[in-house]
Every structure is written in C-alpha cells, then in structure tokens.
CSV table of C-alpha atoms in Angstrom, one decimal:
chain,number,residue,atom,x,y,z
A,353,MET,CA,0.0,0.0,0.0
A,354,LYS,CA,1.3,3.4,-0.9
A,355,LEU,CA,1.1,6.0,1.8
A,356,ILE,CA,-0.6,9.4,1.2
A,357,VAL,CA,-0.1,12.1,3.9
A,358,ASP,CA,-1.9,15.4,4.1
A,359,ILE,CA,1.0,17.2,5.9
A,360,ASN,CA,0.7,20.0,8.5
A,361,SER,CA,4.3,21.2,8.3
A,362,LEU,CA,7.0,21.3,5.6
A,363,GLU,CA,9.6,20.3,8.3
A,364,ILE,CA,8.2,16.8,8.7
A,365,LEU,CA,9.4,16.0,5.2
A,366,ASP,CA,13.0,15.9,6.5
A,367,GLU,CA,12.0,13.0,8.8
A,368,CYS,CA,9.3,11.2,6.9
A,369,LEU,CA,9.6,11.7,3.2
A,370,ASP,CA,11.3,8.3,2.7
A,371,ASN,CA,8.1,6.7,4.1
A,372,ILE,CA,5.6,8.8,2.1
A,373,ASP,CA,4.6,8.1,-1.5
A,374,VAL,CA,2.3,11.0,-2.1
A,375,VAL,CA,2.5,14.4,-0.2
A,376,VAL,CA,-0.7,16.3,0.0
A,377,VAL,CA,-0.9,20.0,0.8
A,378,GLY,CA,-3.8,22.5,0.7
A,379,TYR,CA,-3.4,25.4,-1.7
A,380,VAL,CA,-4.8,28.8,-1.1
A,381,ASP,CA,-8.6,29.2,-2.0
A,382,LEU,CA,-9.0,25.5,-2.7
A,383,ALA,CA,-9.1,23.7,0.7
A,384,TYR,CA,-10.6,24.1,4.1
A,385,ASP,CA,-9.7,20.8,5.8
A,386,SER,CA,-6.0,20.3,4.9
A,387,GLY,CA,-3.3,20.0,7.5
A,388,MET,CA,-1.8,23.2,6.1
A,389,ILE,CA,-2.6,25.7,3.4
A,390,VAL,CA,0.3,27.1,1.3
A,391,GLU,CA,0.9,30.0,-1.1
A,392,PHE,CA,2.6,29.8,-4.5
A,393,ASP,CA,6.2,30.1,-3.3
A,394,GLU,CA,5.8,27.4,-0.6
A,395,LEU,CA,4.1,25.1,-3.1
A,396,VAL,CA,7.0,25.5,-5.6
A,397,SER,CA,9.6,24.8,-2.9
A,398,LEU,CA,7.7,21.7,-1.7
A,399,CYS,CA,7.2,20.3,-5.2
A,400,ASP,CA,10.9,20.7,-6.0
A,401,LYS,CA,11.9,18.8,-2.8
A,402,VAL,CA,9.2,16.0,-3.2
A,403,HIS,CA,9.8,15.5,-6.9
A,404,GLN,CA,13.6,15.3,-6.4
A,405,ALA,CA,12.9,12.4,-4.1
A,406,GLY,CA,10.8,10.6,-6.7
A,407,LYS,CA,7.5,11.1,-4.9
A,408,GLU,CA,4.2,12.8,-6.0
A,409,VAL,CA,2.5,16.0,-4.9
A,410,TRP,CA,-1.3,16.2,-4.8
A,411,VAL,CA,-3.2,19.3,-3.8
A,412,ASN,CA,-6.0,19.1,-1.3
A,413,ALA,CA,-8.9,21.0,-3.1
A,414,ARG,CA,-11.7,19.6,-0.8
A,415,ARG,CA,-14.0,22.6,-0.8
A,416,ILE,CA,-17.5,23.4,-1.9
A,417,VAL,CA,-17.6,25.5,-5.1
A,418,HIS,CA,-20.1,28.3,-5.6
A,419,GLU,CA,-20.8,30.1,-8.8
A,420,ASN,CA,-18.7,33.1,-8.0
A,421,ASP,CA,-15.7,30.9,-7.2
A,422,VAL,CA,-15.5,29.3,-10.6
A,423,SER,CA,-13.3,31.8,-12.4
A,424,LEU,CA,-10.7,32.0,-9.6
A,425,ILE,CA,-10.5,28.2,-9.3
A,426,ASN,CA,-10.1,27.7,-13.0
A,427,GLN,CA,-7.3,30.3,-12.9
A,428,ARG,CA,-5.5,28.5,-10.0
A,429,ILE,CA,-5.7,25.2,-11.9
A,430,SER,CA,-4.5,26.4,-15.3
A,431,GLU,CA,-1.9,29.0,-14.3
A,432,VAL,CA,-0.4,27.2,-11.3
A,433,LEU,CA,-1.3,23.6,-10.5
A,434,ASN,CA,-1.3,22.1,-14.0
A,435,THR,CA,2.5,22.8,-14.3
A,436,LEU,CA,3.5,21.9,-10.7
A,437,VAL,CA,1.6,19.1,-9.1
A,438,ASP,CA,0.6,15.6,-10.0
A,439,GLY,CA,-3.0,15.3,-8.8
A,440,ILE,CA,-6.0,17.1,-7.2
A,441,MET,CA,-8.0,15.7,-4.3
A,442,TYR,CA,-11.6,17.0,-4.4
A,443,THR,CA,-15.1,16.3,-3.2
A,444,ASP,CA,-17.1,18.8,-5.3
A,445,LEU,CA,-17.7,17.5,-8.8
A,446,PHE,CA,-16.9,20.9,-10.3
A,447,PHE,CA,-13.3,19.9,-10.1
A,448,TYR,CA,-13.9,16.8,-12.3
A,449,MET,CA,-15.1,19.2,-15.1
A,450,ALA,CA,-12.3,21.7,-14.4
A,451,LEU,CA,-9.6,19.0,-14.7
A,452,GLU,CA,-10.9,17.5,-17.9
A,453,ASN,CA,-8.4,19.1,-20.2
A,454,THR,CA,-5.4,18.8,-17.9
A,455,SER,CA,-2.9,16.0,-17.2
A,456,LEU,CA,-3.6,16.1,-13.5
A,457,LEU,CA,-4.9,13.0,-11.7
A,458,LYS,CA,-8.5,13.3,-10.7
A,459,VAL,CA,-8.7,12.0,-7.1
A,460,TYR,CA,-12.3,11.9,-5.8
A,461,THR,CA,-12.3,11.8,-2.0
A,462,PRO,CA,-15.8,12.2,-0.5
A,463,THR,CA,-15.9,10.6,3.0
A,464,THR,CA,-19.5,9.4,3.0
A,465,TYR,CA,-20.6,8.6,-0.6
A,466,VAL,CA,-18.6,5.5,-1.6
A,467,THR,CA,-20.0,2.8,0.7
A,468,SER,CA,-19.8,-0.4,-1.5
A,469,LYS,CA,-17.6,-2.0,-4.1
A,470,TYR,CA,-20.2,-1.3,-6.7
A,471,ASP,CA,-20.1,2.5,-6.0
A,472,LEU,CA,-16.4,2.4,-6.1
A,473,GLU,CA,-16.2,0.6,-9.5
A,474,VAL,CA,-18.7,2.9,-11.1
A,475,LEU,CA,-16.9,6.0,-9.9
A,476,LYS,CA,-13.5,4.8,-11.0
A,477,LYS,CA,-14.8,4.8,-14.6
A,478,LYS,CA,-14.9,8.7,-14.4
A,479,HIS,CA,-12.2,9.5,-11.8
A,480,ASP,CA,-8.6,8.2,-11.8
A,481,ILE,CA,-8.6,7.4,-8.1
A,482,VAL,CA,-11.5,7.1,-5.6
A,483,LEU,CA,-11.6,7.1,-1.8
A,484,ALA,CA,-13.7,4.3,-0.1
A,485,SER,CA,-15.8,5.8,2.7
A,486,PRO,CA,-14.5,5.2,6.2
A,487,GLU,CA,-18.0,5.2,7.4
A,488,VAL,CA,-18.5,1.5,6.9
A,489,SER,CA,-17.4,-1.7,8.6
A,490,ILE,CA,-14.0,-3.4,8.1
A,491,ASP,CA,-15.8,-6.2,6.3
A,492,GLU,CA,-17.2,-3.8,3.8
A,493,LEU,CA,-13.9,-1.9,3.4
A,494,GLU,CA,-12.1,-5.1,2.7
A,495,GLN,CA,-14.5,-5.9,-0.1
A,496,MET,CA,-13.8,-2.5,-1.7
A,497,ALA,CA,-10.0,-2.9,-1.6
A,498,SER,CA,-8.6,-2.6,-5.1
A,499,MET,CA,-6.2,-0.7,-7.4
A,500,ASN,CA,-6.8,3.0,-8.0
A,501,SER,CA,-8.7,3.2,-4.6
A,502,ILE,CA,-7.8,4.8,-1.3
A,503,CYS,CA,-8.7,3.8,2.2
A,504,TYR,CA,-8.8,6.4,5.0
A,505,LEU,CA,-6.2,5.3,7.5
A,506,PHE,CA,-6.2,8.1,10.0
A,507,GLY,CA,-7.7,11.6,10.6
A,508,GLN,CA,-10.4,13.7,12.3
A,509,MET,CA,-13.7,13.3,10.5
A,510,SER,CA,-15.8,16.3,9.4
A,511,ILE,CA,-19.5,16.1,10.2
A,512,PHE,CA,-20.6,19.6,9.3
A,513,HIS,CA,-19.6,22.4,7.0
A,514,SER,CA,-21.1,25.9,6.4
A,515,ARG,CA,-19.8,28.7,4.2
A,516,ARG,CA,-20.8,31.1,7.0
A,517,LYS,CA,-18.2,32.3,9.5
A,518,LEU,CA,-19.9,30.9,12.5
A,519,LEU,CA,-17.2,31.5,15.1
A,520,THR,CA,-16.6,35.1,14.0
A,521,ASN,CA,-20.4,35.8,14.0
A,522,TYR,CA,-20.8,34.2,17.5
A,523,TYR,CA,-18.0,36.2,19.1
A,524,GLU,CA,-19.2,39.4,17.5
A,525,TYR,CA,-22.7,38.7,18.8
A,526,ARG,CA,-21.4,38.1,22.3
A,527,LEU,CA,-19.1,41.2,22.1
A,528,TRP,CA,-16.1,38.9,22.8
A,529,MET,CA,-12.7,38.8,21.1
A,530,TYR,CA,-12.3,36.0,18.6
A,531,ASP,CA,-8.7,34.7,18.3
A,532,SER,CA,-8.4,32.8,15.0
A,533,ASP,CA,-5.1,31.2,16.2
A,534,LYS,CA,-6.7,29.3,19.0
A,535,LYS,CA,-8.2,25.9,18.9
A,536,TYR,CA,-12.0,25.9,19.6
A,537,LEU,CA,-14.2,23.0,20.8
A,538,LEU,CA,-18.0,22.8,20.6
A,539,LYS,CA,-20.1,21.0,23.2
A,540,GLU,CA,-23.8,20.2,22.9
A,541,GLU,CA,-25.9,20.6,26.0
A,542,LEU,CA,-26.9,17.0,26.4
A,543,ARG,CA,-23.7,15.3,25.1
A,544,GLU,CA,-20.3,14.8,26.6
A,545,ASP,CA,-18.2,15.1,23.5
A,546,TYR,CA,-16.1,18.1,22.8
A,547,LEU,CA,-16.1,18.6,19.0
A,548,PRO,CA,-13.3,20.5,17.2
A,549,ILE,CA,-14.7,23.5,15.3
A,550,LYS,CA,-12.5,25.3,12.7
A,551,GLU,CA,-13.2,28.5,10.7
A,552,THR,CA,-11.3,29.5,7.6
A,553,LYS,CA,-12.1,32.1,4.9
A,554,LEU,CA,-14.0,29.3,3.1
A,555,GLY,CA,-16.4,28.7,6.0
A,556,THR,CA,-16.7,26.7,9.2
A,557,SER,CA,-16.4,23.0,9.8
A,558,ILE,CA,-17.2,20.8,12.8
A,559,TYR,CA,-15.4,17.5,13.4
A,560,LEU,CA,-15.9,14.4,15.5
A,561,GLU,CA,-14.1,14.1,18.8
A,562,GLY,CA,-11.1,11.8,18.5
A,563,PHE,CA,-9.1,10.6,15.5
A,564,TYR,CA,-10.4,7.8,13.3
A,565,SER,CA,-7.8,5.1,13.1
A,566,SER,CA,-7.7,1.8,11.2
A,567,ILE,CA,-4.2,0.8,12.3
A,568,ASN,CA,-5.4,-2.5,13.9
A,569,TYR,CA,-6.9,-3.5,10.6
A,570,VAL,CA,-4.1,-2.5,8.1
A,571,ASN,CA,-3.3,-6.1,7.3
A,572,ARG,CA,-6.9,-6.5,5.9
A,573,LEU,CA,-6.6,-3.4,3.8
A,574,GLN,CA,-3.4,-4.2,1.9
A,575,LYS,CA,-5.2,-4.6,-1.5
A,576,PHE,CA,-6.0,-0.9,-1.5
A,577,GLU,CA,-3.4,0.9,-3.7
A,578,PHE,CA,-3.3,3.9,-1.3
A,579,GLY,CA,-3.8,4.7,2.3
A,580,LEU,CA,-4.5,8.3,3.5
A,581,ILE,CA,-3.3,10.0,6.7
A,582,SER,CA,-4.5,13.5,7.5
A,583,GLY,CA,-2.4,15.8,9.7
A,584,LEU,CA,-5.3,18.2,10.5
A,585,PHE,CA,-5.5,19.0,14.2
A,586,LEU,CA,-2.2,17.2,14.9
A,587,THR,CA,1.1,18.9,15.9
A,588,PRO,CA,4.0,18.1,13.5
A,589,SER,CA,5.6,15.8,16.0
A,590,GLU,CA,2.3,13.9,16.5
A,591,LEU,CA,1.9,13.5,12.7
A,592,VAL,CA,5.5,12.1,12.6
A,593,SER,CA,4.5,9.6,15.3
A,594,VAL,CA,1.3,8.6,13.4
A,595,ILE,CA,3.3,8.0,10.2
A,596,ASN,CA,5.9,5.9,12.0
A,597,ALA,CA,3.0,4.0,13.7
A,598,TYR,CA,1.5,2.9,10.4
A,599,VAL,CA,4.9,2.1,8.9
A,600,ARG,CA,5.7,-0.1,11.9
A,601,SER,CA,2.1,-1.3,12.6
A,602,ASP,CA,2.5,-0.1,16.2
A,603,GLU,CA,-0.5,1.7,17.7
A,604,SER,CA,1.4,2.4,20.9
A,605,LEU,CA,3.4,5.2,19.1
A,606,ILE,CA,0.2,7.3,18.7
A,607,ASP,CA,-0.6,9.5,21.7
A,608,VAL,CA,-3.9,11.1,20.8
A,609,LYS,CA,-7.5,9.9,21.4
A,610,LEU,CA,-8.4,7.2,18.8
A,611,VAL,CA,-11.8,6.1,17.6
A,612,ARG,CA,-12.7,3.3,15.2
A,613,GLY,CA,-15.8,4.7,13.7
A,614,ALA,CA,-18.0,2.0,12.1
A,615,LEU,CA,-15.1,-0.5,11.7
A,616,ASP,CA,-16.3,-2.9,14.3
A,617,ASN,CA,-20.0,-2.6,13.3
A,618,LYS,CA,-22.1,-5.2,11.5
A,619,THR,CA,-24.2,-3.9,8.6
A,620,ILE,CA,-27.9,-4.7,9.2
A,621,LEU,CA,-30.5,-3.9,6.6
A,622,LEU,CA,-33.9,-3.2,8.2
A,623,LYS,CA,-37.1,-3.9,6.2
A,624,GLY,CA,-40.3,-2.2,7.2
A,625,ASP,CA,-43.8,-3.6,7.3
A,626,ASP,CA,-44.5,-2.2,3.9
C-alpha cells in the first residue's frame, strides 16, 4: 500500500519523506480541511523537494464550489497547479469538469458517498482514483480494496460544513474577542463530546471528537493501492508519530484519542412492514 499524507508542516518531510509516496498539501482558496494551506512560493519549494525524491505531490482541493468561485479556481488550476503538481483531491464534482483538459490525476475523495464495491467501481470509470468511505465496517472496506482506490487510515472526520463564518459571528454577537489562532471546541448541552470546530475564509467545519484510526486492521486493507493519513489538528511531532506507527504497525506510538468509527460494526438492513 502506498502512503498518502496530508501534511501539516514542511519540516516533517525531512523526517518522513522516505516513508511517504504522495505528499498532499492544501493550496490557497482550494481547501478548508487540509493539514496546512500554502501560497505559491511554498508550493513551488515543496514540489521541488518532493519530486527530487521521486515522490508525488497532490493538492487538497476539498472545498464546496459556488458560482462566483469558478473563475478563480479555473485560474488556479490552469496557471499554477497544472504545471506543478501531479493530482488534485476533491469532493465537489466541479473539479472533475475543471480538470478534464489537464494531465492532473482526478482523485475523488468524499468521505460518505462510496460505501460499496459497486459504488467504487462505477466512480473509478470517471475518476482516476477514488476514496472508499471510512463510514463502513471493516468487512465492507475489505471488499472494496482494489487498485486505484484509497482507504482512509487516520484523521479527524468532518460532520458539518457551512460557508458562513460561525465563530466570527458568534463572538461578534457576544461582544467577545475571537482569536483565530486558538483551537476551539464545541459541546452540545446533552452530550459529553467536545467537537473541534474550525473556521477559515472558506467557512466553518465541525469534526468528531477523537481521531479515526484503522491501524489495527491494516493487514486486511493491503489490497487498497493507497492509504490516506490526515495531519489536520495534529502537531507536526504527532503526525510524525502517526506515520511511524503505520509504517511499523504499532498503535502504541500514537498519543492522541483514537476512535474506530464503524469499523467494528455489522451492517444490518432493516425492512419495514411495507
């Protein structure tokens, strides 16, 4: 299995590049859930380093596209990305159309859509590489394992996104000072979980508490061509530990709260009286 890492610091490449096959980085205006967002000069420097090592660079472009964004995104793709990187990770199907006349890999990575091997095979006819949803059991994931497909190995899962700047609006309403450099957590009145909430210029996202991890099942996922690790909400040193943990199949190296999502669940189809 080839390892894809959505990095959160350029410095981790000095320690981990030998173990990474594809480096993913967010590019300005295109991503809201990447481990880091870079400008043009940083992207050029990163591509030089990664390509010299014989590895690939994909851009995280996992954002929702609105009509007034189309011109800017097309410009980013044609003037910058098409000559620098190897592929684009996206969830909005606008990018599929925008990439039609480029040589870039079309990497379709929605986290909830692709829940069966049939979904996966149909979508691979249109996209070069497709992410299997992590919101299924290990038995179902194992059935989807194939070439040109990705399994989600590790990361914090998004459960909500709005284009509105919800944190800014909340703090302005309360007449409090909002510090965009701080980490914020959201707690519902009747639940115990503290959910990370993150605002960027592209909107606001809420994530599940804990990091989804499939490390104890990696031996059953080896037929996937790629495995994805996200560095979002990790420190650089924590991300290095996660990468090393997957390379060595040693969960004890990871020192953050882990969750298994639906991996241990059994799928049950319920049929109503009708």
